[in-house]
Amino acid sequence: DNLPMWVVVPCKSLDRAKSRLASVLSAMERRNLVLAMLTDVLDTLTKSNGLQGIVFTSSDPAISVPVASYDAEWFSSDCDKDLSSALSSTSRFLEQREPNGVMVVPGDIPLLSVSDIAAAVEMANSVPSVMLAPDNLGFGTNLLAMSSTGLMPYSFGTDSFRRHRSAARACG
């Protein structure tokens, strides 16, 4: 029987999100794309079983408006400057709620499904455990689930999947 876990959804400020698409999309189009992707992620998470709660983290108060209709908590942290540090702060915030585990799902993951979330919860349910899902190139981390907060450090950024995998092995 799977224990429910908290999900942390980090999101960059809307003005900075998807900057690599600036040559093909206007600032407003990139903003709308991010909000559409975020809505898709939150729709999937709210339909998923095995979640204790959702905490949304960003430094952009404009994002709090579209997420207000979801049963999610808001934690202000600067995901633009240092995502790993922002996630560590958010995990410390969650420790007050005695989480059974924590999962990080960026707000801009395309094609996320309820079955993806169920698989991550199941895989990260034994103690101690870490579940990682790489991006399509195998370098970035698209999903990270841990059986407890602080089990290993967050290491998002270039080649994060390799670093997260090494950290998971190091903590057993």
PDB file of C-alpha atoms in Angstrom:
ATOM      1  CA  ASP A   1       0.000   0.000   0.000  1.00  0.00           C
ATOM      2  CA  ASN A   2       1.574   3.274  -1.127  1.00  0.00           C
ATOM      3  CA  LEU A   3       1.955   6.147   1.312  1.00  0.00           C
ATOM      4  CA  PRO A   4       0.963   9.532  -0.104  1.00  0.00           C
ATOM      5  CA  MET A   5       3.724  12.049  -0.839  1.00  0.00           C
ATOM      6  CA  TRP A   6       3.923  15.774  -1.421  1.00  0.00           C
ATOM      7  CA  VAL A   7       4.591  17.118  -4.909  1.00  0.00           C
ATOM      8  CA  VAL A   8       6.624  20.272  -5.416  1.00  0.00           C
ATOM      9  CA  VAL A   9       5.979  22.116  -8.689  1.00  0.00           C
ATOM     10  CA  PRO A  10       8.683  24.716  -9.367  1.00  0.00           C
ATOM     11  CA  CYS A  11       8.189  27.347 -12.042  1.00  0.00           C
ATOM     12  CA  LYS A  12      10.436  30.134 -13.284  1.00  0.00           C
ATOM     13  CA  SER A  13       9.055  33.634 -13.485  1.00  0.00           C
ATOM     14  CA  LEU A  14       6.879  34.090 -16.550  1.00  0.00           C
ATOM     15  CA  ASP A  15       9.201  36.759 -17.965  1.00  0.00           C
ATOM     16  CA  ARG A  16      12.162  34.354 -17.944  1.00  0.00           C
ATOM     17  CA  ALA A  17      10.492  31.062 -18.831  1.00  0.00           C
ATOM     18  CA  LYS A  18      11.206  29.371 -22.156  1.00  0.00           C
ATOM     19  CA  SER A  19      13.786  32.030 -23.100  1.00  0.00           C
ATOM     20  CA  ARG A  20      15.414  29.624 -25.563  1.00  0.00           C
ATOM     21  CA  LEU A  21      12.246  29.988 -27.685  1.00  0.00           C
ATOM     22  CA  ALA A  22      12.614  33.790 -27.943  1.00  0.00           C
ATOM     23  CA  SER A  23      13.625  33.553 -31.610  1.00  0.00           C
ATOM     24  CA  VAL A  24      10.317  31.890 -32.559  1.00  0.00           C
ATOM     25  CA  LEU A  25       7.812  33.017 -29.892  1.00  0.00           C
ATOM     26  CA  SER A  26       7.045  36.470 -28.537  1.00  0.00           C
ATOM     27  CA  ALA A  27       7.238  37.133 -24.799  1.00  0.00           C
ATOM     28  CA  MET A  28       3.429  36.863 -24.544  1.00  0.00           C
ATOM     29  CA  GLU A  29       3.390  33.587 -26.513  1.00  0.00           C
ATOM     30  CA  ARG A  30       6.088  32.115 -24.238  1.00  0.00           C
ATOM     31  CA  ARG A  31       4.133  33.281 -21.178  1.00  0.00           C
ATOM     32  CA  ASN A  32       0.932  31.671 -22.498  1.00  0.00           C
ATOM     33  CA  LEU A  33       2.824  28.461 -23.347  1.00  0.00           C
ATOM     34  CA  VAL A  34       4.198  28.205 -19.812  1.00  0.00           C
ATOM     35  CA  LEU A  35       0.772  28.818 -18.287  1.00  0.00           C
ATOM     36  CA  ALA A  36      -0.801  26.173 -20.567  1.00  0.00           C
ATOM     37  CA  MET A  37       1.898  23.639 -19.652  1.00  0.00           C
ATOM     38  CA  LEU A  38       1.549  24.465 -15.964  1.00  0.00           C
ATOM     39  CA  THR A  39      -2.216  23.975 -16.172  1.00  0.00           C
ATOM     40  CA  ASP A  40      -1.684  20.569 -17.826  1.00  0.00           C
ATOM     41  CA  VAL A  41       0.748  19.500 -15.079  1.00  0.00           C
ATOM     42  CA  LEU A  42      -1.592  20.675 -12.293  1.00  0.00           C
ATOM     43  CA  ASP A  43      -4.600  18.999 -13.961  1.00  0.00           C
ATOM     44  CA  THR A  44      -2.666  15.715 -14.034  1.00  0.00           C
ATOM     45  CA  LEU A  45      -1.498  16.050 -10.429  1.00  0.00           C
ATOM     46  CA  THR A  46      -4.977  16.822  -9.093  1.00  0.00           C
ATOM     47  CA  LYS A  47      -6.318  13.688 -10.831  1.00  0.00           C
ATOM     48  CA  SER A  48      -3.544  11.517  -9.373  1.00  0.00           C
ATOM     49  CA  ASN A  49      -3.858   9.246  -6.353  1.00  0.00           C
ATOM     50  CA  GLY A  50      -1.130   8.836  -3.775  1.00  0.00           C
ATOM     51  CA  LEU A  51      -0.468  12.528  -3.239  1.00  0.00           C
ATOM     52  CA  GLN A  52      -0.558  14.131   0.180  1.00  0.00           C
ATOM     53  CA  GLY A  53      -0.608  17.603  -1.322  1.00  0.00           C
ATOM     54  CA  ILE A  54       0.829  19.945  -3.918  1.00  0.00           C
ATOM     55  CA  VAL A  55       3.078  22.890  -3.153  1.00  0.00           C
ATOM     56  CA  PHE A  56       3.814  25.332  -5.900  1.00  0.00           C
ATOM     57  CA  THR A  57       7.063  27.300  -5.703  1.00  0.00           C
ATOM     58  CA  SER A  58       8.080  30.379  -7.662  1.00  0.00           C
ATOM     59  CA  SER A  59       9.182  33.951  -7.119  1.00  0.00           C
ATOM     60  CA  ASP A  60       6.616  35.283  -9.606  1.00  0.00           C
ATOM     61  CA  PRO A  61       3.363  36.323  -7.878  1.00  0.00           C
ATOM     62  CA  ALA A  62       1.661  36.480 -11.303  1.00  0.00           C
ATOM     63  CA  ILE A  63       1.750  32.674 -11.375  1.00  0.00           C
ATOM     64  CA  SER A  64      -0.217  32.446  -8.129  1.00  0.00           C
ATOM     65  CA  VAL A  65      -3.348  33.709  -9.906  1.00  0.00           C
ATOM     66  CA  PRO A  66      -3.779  30.836 -12.413  1.00  0.00           C
ATOM     67  CA  VAL A  67      -2.867  28.210  -9.795  1.00  0.00           C
ATOM     68  CA  ALA A  68      -5.319  29.588  -7.215  1.00  0.00           C
ATOM     69  CA  SER A  69      -8.116  27.366  -8.536  1.00  0.00           C
ATOM     70  CA  TYR A  70      -6.078  24.249  -7.679  1.00  0.00           C
ATOM     71  CA  ASP A  71      -5.838  22.819  -4.200  1.00  0.00           C
ATOM     72  CA  ALA A  72      -2.162  23.705  -3.946  1.00  0.00           C
ATOM     73  CA  GLU A  73      -0.091  25.598  -1.437  1.00  0.00           C
ATOM     74  CA  TRP A  74       2.179  28.467  -2.468  1.00  0.00           C
ATOM     75  CA  PHE A  75       5.783  28.793  -1.302  1.00  0.00           C
ATOM     76  CA  SER A  76       7.770  31.743  -2.576  1.00  0.00           C
ATOM     77  CA  SER A  77      11.306  30.867  -3.658  1.00  0.00           C
ATOM     78  CA  ASP A  78      13.568  32.032  -6.454  1.00  0.00           C
ATOM     79  CA  CYS A  79      13.610  29.163  -8.946  1.00  0.00           C
ATOM     80  CA  ASP A  80      15.205  31.463 -11.544  1.00  0.00           C
ATOM     81  CA  LYS A  81      18.528  31.949  -9.742  1.00  0.00           C
ATOM     82  CA  ASP A  82      19.094  28.525  -8.182  1.00  0.00           C
ATOM     83  CA  LEU A  83      16.469  25.823  -8.623  1.00  0.00           C
ATOM     84  CA  SER A  84      18.234  23.346  -6.331  1.00  0.00           C
ATOM     85  CA  SER A  85      18.425  25.857  -3.482  1.00  0.00           C
ATOM     86  CA  ALA A  86      14.766  26.841  -4.019  1.00  0.00           C
ATOM     87  CA  LEU A  87      13.747  23.178  -3.851  1.00  0.00           C
ATOM     88  CA  SER A  88      15.787  22.634  -0.678  1.00  0.00           C
ATOM     89  CA  SER A  89      13.974  25.583   0.942  1.00  0.00           C
ATOM     90  CA  THR A  90      10.627  24.221  -0.199  1.00  0.00           C
ATOM     91  CA  SER A  91      11.463  20.766   1.194  1.00  0.00           C
ATOM     92  CA  ARG A  92      12.340  22.314   4.572  1.00  0.00           C
ATOM     93  CA  PHE A  93       8.968  24.111   4.460  1.00  0.00           C
ATOM     94  CA  LEU A  94       7.275  20.750   3.808  1.00  0.00           C
ATOM     95  CA  GLU A  95       8.988  19.051   6.753  1.00  0.00           C
ATOM     96  CA  GLN A  96       6.502  20.868   9.030  1.00  0.00           C
ATOM     97  CA  ARG A  97       3.773  18.776   7.365  1.00  0.00           C
ATOM     98  CA  GLU A  98       5.588  15.499   8.081  1.00  0.00           C
ATOM     99  CA  PRO A  99       5.612  14.309   4.462  1.00  0.00           C
ATOM    100  CA  ASN A 100       5.808  10.624   3.613  1.00  0.00           C
ATOM    101  CA  GLY A 101       7.982  11.597   0.671  1.00  0.00           C
ATOM    102  CA  VAL A 102       8.538  14.348  -1.832  1.00  0.00           C
ATOM    103  CA  MET A 103       8.310  14.460  -5.613  1.00  0.00           C
ATOM    104  CA  VAL A 104       9.541  17.289  -7.822  1.00  0.00           C
ATOM    105  CA  VAL A 105       7.625  17.808 -11.062  1.00  0.00           C
ATOM    106  CA  PRO A 106       8.588  20.940 -13.005  1.00  0.00           C
ATOM    107  CA  GLY A 107       5.613  22.982 -14.157  1.00  0.00           C
ATOM    108  CA  ASP A 108       6.585  22.676 -17.807  1.00  0.00           C
ATOM    109  CA  ILE A 109       6.777  18.898 -18.308  1.00  0.00           C
ATOM    110  CA  PRO A 110       4.870  17.940 -21.469  1.00  0.00           C
ATOM    111  CA  LEU A 111       2.708  14.826 -21.710  1.00  0.00           C
ATOM    112  CA  LEU A 112       2.751  14.014 -17.988  1.00  0.00           C
ATOM    113  CA  SER A 113       0.163  11.358 -17.160  1.00  0.00           C
ATOM    114  CA  VAL A 114      -1.617  10.069 -14.070  1.00  0.00           C
ATOM    115  CA  SER A 115       0.091   6.706 -14.653  1.00  0.00           C
ATOM    116  CA  ASP A 116       3.506   8.444 -14.605  1.00  0.00           C
ATOM    117  CA  ILE A 117       2.706   9.892 -11.185  1.00  0.00           C
ATOM    118  CA  ALA A 118       1.375   6.549  -9.902  1.00  0.00           C
ATOM    119  CA  ALA A 119       4.549   4.776 -11.059  1.00  0.00           C
ATOM    120  CA  ALA A 120       6.765   7.367  -9.372  1.00  0.00           C
ATOM    121  CA  VAL A 121       4.826   7.119  -6.088  1.00  0.00           C
ATOM    122  CA  GLU A 122       5.040   3.313  -6.168  1.00  0.00           C
ATOM    123  CA  MET A 123       8.758   3.237  -6.989  1.00  0.00           C
ATOM    124  CA  ALA A 124       9.657   5.801  -4.313  1.00  0.00           C
ATOM    125  CA  ASN A 125       7.539   4.166  -1.619  1.00  0.00           C
ATOM    126  CA  SER A 126      10.108   1.892  -0.020  1.00  0.00           C
ATOM    127  CA  VAL A 127      12.479   3.529   2.443  1.00  0.00           C
ATOM    128  CA  PRO A 128      15.007   4.757   1.507  1.00  0.00           C
ATOM    129  CA  SER A 129      14.412   5.184  -2.201  1.00  0.00           C
ATOM    130  CA  VAL A 130      14.819   7.646  -5.029  1.00  0.00           C
ATOM    131  CA  MET A 131      13.023   7.554  -8.370  1.00  0.00           C
ATOM    132  CA  LEU A 132      14.369   9.588 -11.294  1.00  0.00           C
ATOM    133  CA  ALA A 133      12.985  10.236 -14.770  1.00  0.00           C
ATOM    134  CA  PRO A 134      15.380  11.766 -17.314  1.00  0.00           C
ATOM    135  CA  ASP A 135      14.496  14.201 -20.068  1.00  0.00           C
ATOM    136  CA  ASN A 136      14.290  12.811 -23.603  1.00  0.00           C
ATOM    137  CA  LEU A 137      18.041  13.320 -24.140  1.00  0.00           C
ATOM    138  CA  GLY A 138      18.978  11.620 -20.858  1.00  0.00           C
ATOM    139  CA  PHE A 139      20.754  14.659 -19.397  1.00  0.00           C
ATOM    140  CA  GLY A 140      18.127  16.598 -17.448  1.00  0.00           C
ATOM    141  CA  THR A 141      15.823  15.422 -14.655  1.00  0.00           C
ATOM    142  CA  ASN A 142      12.115  15.637 -15.509  1.00  0.00           C
ATOM    143  CA  LEU A 143      10.861  14.023 -12.306  1.00  0.00           C
ATOM    144  CA  LEU A 144      12.492  13.204  -8.995  1.00  0.00           C
ATOM    145  CA  ALA A 145      10.787  11.388  -6.126  1.00  0.00           C
ATOM    146  CA  MET A 146      12.334  10.570  -2.738  1.00  0.00           C
ATOM    147  CA  SER A 147      10.943   8.521   0.111  1.00  0.00           C
ATOM    148  CA  SER A 148      11.800  11.388   2.488  1.00  0.00           C
ATOM    149  CA  THR A 149      12.767  15.029   2.229  1.00  0.00           C
ATOM    150  CA  GLY A 150      16.489  15.639   2.403  1.00  0.00           C
ATOM    151  CA  LEU A 151      17.389  12.055   1.492  1.00  0.00           C
ATOM    152  CA  MET A 152      19.834  13.478  -1.038  1.00  0.00           C
ATOM    153  CA  PRO A 153      20.672  16.970  -2.262  1.00  0.00           C
ATOM    154  CA  TYR A 154      18.946  18.479  -5.287  1.00  0.00           C
ATOM    155  CA  SER A 155      21.338  19.046  -8.173  1.00  0.00           C
ATOM    156  CA  PHE A 156      19.318  20.579 -10.997  1.00  0.00           C
ATOM    157  CA  GLY A 157      21.012  22.272 -13.933  1.00  0.00           C
ATOM    158  CA  THR A 158      23.188  21.009 -16.785  1.00  0.00           C
ATOM    159  CA  ASP A 159      23.544  17.201 -16.722  1.00  0.00           C
ATOM    160  CA  SER A 160      21.391  16.938 -13.578  1.00  0.00           C
ATOM    161  CA  PHE A 161      20.259  13.378 -14.283  1.00  0.00           C
ATOM    162  CA  ARG A 162      23.818  11.993 -13.948  1.00  0.00           C
ATOM    163  CA  ARG A 163      24.411  13.970 -10.737  1.00  0.00           C
ATOM    164  CA  HIS A 164      21.073  12.930  -9.237  1.00  0.00           C
ATOM    165  CA  ARG A 165      21.742   9.287 -10.112  1.00  0.00           C
ATOM    166  CA  SER A 166      25.197   9.458  -8.459  1.00  0.00           C
ATOM    167  CA  ALA A 167      23.729  11.118  -5.367  1.00  0.00           C
ATOM    168  CA  ALA A 168      21.024   8.450  -5.132  1.00  0.00           C
ATOM    169  CA  ARG A 169      23.605   5.680  -5.313  1.00  0.00           C
ATOM    170  CA  ALA A 170      25.760   7.428  -2.697  1.00  0.00           C
ATOM    171  CA  CYS A 171      22.876   7.505  -0.207  1.00  0.00           C
ATOM    172  CA  GLY A 172      22.091   3.861  -0.836  1.00  0.00           C
TER     173      GLY A 172
END
